[in-house]
C-alpha positions as MATLAB code, in Angstrom:
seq = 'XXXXXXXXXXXXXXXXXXXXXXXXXXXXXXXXXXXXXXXXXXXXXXXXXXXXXXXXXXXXXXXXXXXXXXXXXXXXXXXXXXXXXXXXXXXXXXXXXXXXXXXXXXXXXXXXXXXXXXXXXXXXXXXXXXXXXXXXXXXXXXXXXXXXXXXXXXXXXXXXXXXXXXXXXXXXXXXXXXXXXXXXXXXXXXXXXXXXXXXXXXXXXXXXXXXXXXXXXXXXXXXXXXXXXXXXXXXXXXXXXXXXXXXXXXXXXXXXXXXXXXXXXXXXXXXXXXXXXXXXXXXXXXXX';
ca = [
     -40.088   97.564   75.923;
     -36.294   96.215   75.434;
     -34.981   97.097   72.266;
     -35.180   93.423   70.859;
     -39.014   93.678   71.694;
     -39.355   97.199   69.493;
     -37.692   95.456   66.706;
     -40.050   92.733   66.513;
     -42.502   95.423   66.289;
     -40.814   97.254   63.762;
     -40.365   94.164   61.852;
     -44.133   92.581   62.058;
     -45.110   96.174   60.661;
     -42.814   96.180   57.994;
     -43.975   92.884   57.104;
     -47.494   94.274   57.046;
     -47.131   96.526   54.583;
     -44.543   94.168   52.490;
     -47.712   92.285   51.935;
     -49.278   94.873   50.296;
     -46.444   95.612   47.864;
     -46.991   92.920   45.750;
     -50.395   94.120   44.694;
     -48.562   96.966   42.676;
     -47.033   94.639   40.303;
     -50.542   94.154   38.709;
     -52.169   97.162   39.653;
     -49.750   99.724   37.723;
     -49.430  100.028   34.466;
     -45.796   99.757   34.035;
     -42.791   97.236   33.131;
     -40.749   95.659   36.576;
     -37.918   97.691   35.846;
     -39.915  100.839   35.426;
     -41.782  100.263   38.752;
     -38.802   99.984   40.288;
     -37.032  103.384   39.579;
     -39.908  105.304   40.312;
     -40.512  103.430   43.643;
     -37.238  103.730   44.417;
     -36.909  107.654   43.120;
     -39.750  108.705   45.457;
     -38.922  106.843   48.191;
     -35.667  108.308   48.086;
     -36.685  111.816   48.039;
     -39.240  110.765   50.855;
     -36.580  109.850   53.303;
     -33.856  112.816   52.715;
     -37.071  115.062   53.302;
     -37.813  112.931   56.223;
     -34.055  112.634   57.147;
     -33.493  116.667   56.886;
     -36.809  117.277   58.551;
     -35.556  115.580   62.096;
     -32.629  116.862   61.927;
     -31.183  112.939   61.469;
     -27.628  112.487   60.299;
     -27.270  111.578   56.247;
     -23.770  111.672   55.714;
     -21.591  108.674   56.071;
     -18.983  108.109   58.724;
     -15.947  107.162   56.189;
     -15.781  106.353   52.626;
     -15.460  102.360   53.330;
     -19.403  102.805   54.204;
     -20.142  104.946   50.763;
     -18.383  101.490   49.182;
     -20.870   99.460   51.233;
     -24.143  101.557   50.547;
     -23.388  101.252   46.993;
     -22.646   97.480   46.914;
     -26.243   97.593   49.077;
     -27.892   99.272   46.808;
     -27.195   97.550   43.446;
     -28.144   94.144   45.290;
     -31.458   95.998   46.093;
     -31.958   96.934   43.059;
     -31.359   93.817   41.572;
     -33.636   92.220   43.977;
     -36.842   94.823   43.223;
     -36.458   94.599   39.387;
     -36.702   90.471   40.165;
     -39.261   90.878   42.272;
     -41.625   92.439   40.545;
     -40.734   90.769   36.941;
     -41.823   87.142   39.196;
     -45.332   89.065   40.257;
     -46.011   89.836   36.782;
     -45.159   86.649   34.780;
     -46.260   84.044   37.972;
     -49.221   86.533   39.672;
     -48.976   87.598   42.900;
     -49.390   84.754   45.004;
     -47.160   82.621   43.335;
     -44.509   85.165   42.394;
     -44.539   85.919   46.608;
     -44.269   82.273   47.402;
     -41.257   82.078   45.116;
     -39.689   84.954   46.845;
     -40.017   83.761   49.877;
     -37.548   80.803   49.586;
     -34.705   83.412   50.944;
     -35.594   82.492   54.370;
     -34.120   79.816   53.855;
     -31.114   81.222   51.728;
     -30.539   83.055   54.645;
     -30.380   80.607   57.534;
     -27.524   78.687   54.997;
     -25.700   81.798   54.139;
     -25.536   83.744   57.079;
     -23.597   81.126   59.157;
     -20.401   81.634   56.300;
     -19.889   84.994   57.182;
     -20.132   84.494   60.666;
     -17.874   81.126   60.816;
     -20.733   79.059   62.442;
     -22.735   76.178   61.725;
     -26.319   76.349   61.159;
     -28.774   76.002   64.133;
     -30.596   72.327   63.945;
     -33.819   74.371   65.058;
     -33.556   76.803   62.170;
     -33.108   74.262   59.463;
     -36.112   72.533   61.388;
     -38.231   75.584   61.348;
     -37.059   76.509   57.640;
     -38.281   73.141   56.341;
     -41.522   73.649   57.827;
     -41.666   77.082   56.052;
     -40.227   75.490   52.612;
     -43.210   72.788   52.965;
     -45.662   75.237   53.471;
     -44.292   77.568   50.782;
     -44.531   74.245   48.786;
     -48.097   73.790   49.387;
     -49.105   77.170   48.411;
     -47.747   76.505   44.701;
     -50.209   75.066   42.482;
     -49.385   72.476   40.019;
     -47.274   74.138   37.109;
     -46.107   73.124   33.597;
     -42.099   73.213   32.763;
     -41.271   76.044   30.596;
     -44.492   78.380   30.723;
     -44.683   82.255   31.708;
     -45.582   81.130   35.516;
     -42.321   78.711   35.510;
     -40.084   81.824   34.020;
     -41.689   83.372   37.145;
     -41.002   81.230   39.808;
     -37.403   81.025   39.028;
     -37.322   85.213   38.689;
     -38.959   85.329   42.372;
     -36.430   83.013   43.457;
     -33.517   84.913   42.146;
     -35.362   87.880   43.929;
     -35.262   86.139   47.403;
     -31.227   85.060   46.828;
     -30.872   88.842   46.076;
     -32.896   89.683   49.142;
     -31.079   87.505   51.905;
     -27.733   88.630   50.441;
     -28.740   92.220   50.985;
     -29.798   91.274   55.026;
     -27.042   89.612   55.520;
     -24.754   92.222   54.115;
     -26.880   94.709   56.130;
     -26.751   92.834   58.932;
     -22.804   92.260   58.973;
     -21.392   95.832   57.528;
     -23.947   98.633   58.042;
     -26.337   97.836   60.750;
     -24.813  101.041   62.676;
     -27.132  103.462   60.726;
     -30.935  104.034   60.993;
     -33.471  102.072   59.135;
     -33.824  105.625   56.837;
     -30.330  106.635   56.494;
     -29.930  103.036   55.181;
     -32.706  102.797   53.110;
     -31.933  106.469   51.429;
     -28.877  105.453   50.316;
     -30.135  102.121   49.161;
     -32.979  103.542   47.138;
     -30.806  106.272   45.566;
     -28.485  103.500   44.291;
     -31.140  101.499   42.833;
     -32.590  104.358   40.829;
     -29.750  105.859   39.651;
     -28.556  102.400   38.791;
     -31.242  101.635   36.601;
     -32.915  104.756   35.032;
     -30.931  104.550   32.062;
     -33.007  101.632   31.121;
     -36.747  103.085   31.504;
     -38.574  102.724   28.534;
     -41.237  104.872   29.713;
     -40.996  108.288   30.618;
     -42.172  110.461   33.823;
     -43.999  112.450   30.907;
     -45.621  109.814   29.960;
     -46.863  107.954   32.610;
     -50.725  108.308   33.118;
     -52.086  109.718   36.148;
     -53.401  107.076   37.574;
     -49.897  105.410   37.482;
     -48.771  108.380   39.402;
     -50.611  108.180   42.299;
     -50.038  104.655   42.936;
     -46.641  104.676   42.224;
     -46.269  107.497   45.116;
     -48.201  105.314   47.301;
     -45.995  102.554   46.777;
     -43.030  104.718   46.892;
     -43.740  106.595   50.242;
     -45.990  104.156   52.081;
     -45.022  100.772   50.849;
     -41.138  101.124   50.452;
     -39.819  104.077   52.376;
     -41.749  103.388   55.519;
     -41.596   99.288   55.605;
     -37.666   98.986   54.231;
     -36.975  101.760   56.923;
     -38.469   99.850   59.681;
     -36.879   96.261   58.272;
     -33.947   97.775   58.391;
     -34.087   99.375   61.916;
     -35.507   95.809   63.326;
     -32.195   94.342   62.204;
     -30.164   96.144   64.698;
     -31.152   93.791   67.384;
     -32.378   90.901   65.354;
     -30.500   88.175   62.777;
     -31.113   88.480   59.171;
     -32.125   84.465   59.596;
     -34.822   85.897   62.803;
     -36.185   88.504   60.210;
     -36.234   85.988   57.195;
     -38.245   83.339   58.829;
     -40.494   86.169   60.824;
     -40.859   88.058   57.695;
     -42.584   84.601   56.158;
     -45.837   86.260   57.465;
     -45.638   88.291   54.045;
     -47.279   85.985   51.558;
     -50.082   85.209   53.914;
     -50.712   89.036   53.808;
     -49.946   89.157   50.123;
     -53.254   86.511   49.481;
     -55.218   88.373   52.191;
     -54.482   91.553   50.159;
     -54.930   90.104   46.866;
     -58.250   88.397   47.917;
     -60.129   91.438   49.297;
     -58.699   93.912   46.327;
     -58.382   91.345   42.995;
     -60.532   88.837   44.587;
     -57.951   85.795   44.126;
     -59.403   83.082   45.659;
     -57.703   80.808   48.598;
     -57.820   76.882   48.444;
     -57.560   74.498   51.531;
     -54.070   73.893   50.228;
     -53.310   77.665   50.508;
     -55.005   77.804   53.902;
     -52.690   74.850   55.041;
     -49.814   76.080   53.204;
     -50.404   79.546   54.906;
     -50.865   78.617   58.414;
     -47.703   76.058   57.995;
     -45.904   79.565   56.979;
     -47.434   81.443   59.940;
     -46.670   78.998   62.787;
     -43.077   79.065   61.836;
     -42.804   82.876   61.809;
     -44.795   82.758   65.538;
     -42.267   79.921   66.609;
     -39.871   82.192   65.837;
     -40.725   85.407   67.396;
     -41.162   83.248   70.643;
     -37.773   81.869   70.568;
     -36.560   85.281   70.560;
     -38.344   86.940   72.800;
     -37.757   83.946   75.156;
     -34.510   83.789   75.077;
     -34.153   87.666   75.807;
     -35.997   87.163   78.466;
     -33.400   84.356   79.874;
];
């Protein structure tokens, strides 16, 4: 397997579990910003035990790449609080389809910090995934909660392909977990001034799935994202990584029981022929 293939698998399986992240937002009792610190507290610990355990560098080469980690870090944060507000006011589905305009974000950002012009076959395949996301979102009244949402998950996704990018361009020399401890460390320390619930206070329950999330759903998947763009563009992992609100619904269906529509279904496999298209045209052109 060439290391452009492993990423792809890395990727797809961080994309996996990304789907399953969303559920959180409505199945623990806490605030967006409170989810967030915790997630990001345990997954921190979780990858300096994991770090110190394989005898993996953790230190930093110079203190240009402390700068960077921090910068990455705040964006992250930034882009989990947002996330998980858009879940809660728009519900899962629609706060994921929100999120996921950053593909697109990404394939018109990247090219300015690279000096290039987008690819005419990426804007084609990231209007097919806009028109699909477009389909998935149900009909929606100007200034309600589910609004409020969509423009939080949007602000989310900007947050998110600004962080790849960034990744992608100024710290892709480190592991998937050395990046992702530093990254998580940032975003809790950032924000747990502004917890309005304590550890002390948080019931058991809450616990549990917040260390599930923490290990399983954000130290594990952001490790492997982050490995997978080594080899691969932050505009490759944006439009590959549109797989995740097709797992989001899957997830969402079987556990909350939302229900799909045949605009969903369309919607969905609009979203998923994209990210296939896409993982073909890499793998092809590795190949050649």
């Amino acid at each position: 397997m060439t290391p452009q293939q492993l990423s792809l698998f890395y990727l797809h399986a961080a994309v996996l579990l990304f789907g399953g992240t969303a559920l959180f937002a409505k199945l623990i009792g806490l605030n967006a910003l409170d989810i967030t610190v915790y997630r990001t507290a345990i997954a921190a610990v979780t990858l300096f035990i994991f770090l110190s355990l394989t005898r993996k560098k953790i230190r930093l080469a110079s203190k240009k790449d402390y700068c960077t980690a921090i910068v990455l870090g705040v964006v992250v944060g930034l882009h989990w609080v947002t996330y998980f507000a858009g879940m809660q006011m728009a519900g899962i589905a629609i706060g994921v389809i929100a999120f996921f305009t950053y593909p697109v974000m990404t394939v018109f950002m990247e090219p300015l910090f690279n000096k290039q012009k987008p690819h005419p076959k990426d804007i084609l395949v990231a209007c097919v995934v806009i028109f699909g996301i477009y389909l998935l979102v149900p009909e929606i009244s100007l200034g309600n909660q589910v609004t409020l949402g969509i423009l939080t998950g949007i602000v989310s996704g900007f947050f998110f392909a600004l962080r790849n990018i960034l990744h992608k361009n100024y710290f892709a020399a480190y592991s998937g977990p050395q990046t992702m401890l530093y990254q998580t460390l940032v975003a809790s320390v950032m924000l747990c001034a502004f917890i309005s619930v304590p550890v002390s206070d948080v019931a058991n329950k809450d616990i549990l799935l917040l260390l599930l999330v923490g290990i399983i759903f954000t130290a594990a998947p952001h490790a492997l994202f982050a490995s997978s763009l080594r080899h691969l563009s932050a505009k490759t992992a944006g439009l590959i990584s549109c797989l995740q609100p097709l797992y989001a619904c899957i997830f969402a269906f079987i556990l909350l029981q939302e229900r799909l529509n045949l605009t969903t279904i369309i919607g969905g496999v609009l979203v998923v022929s994209a990210a296939i298209f896409e993982t073909y045209s890499v793998t092809k052109t590795k190949k050649e």
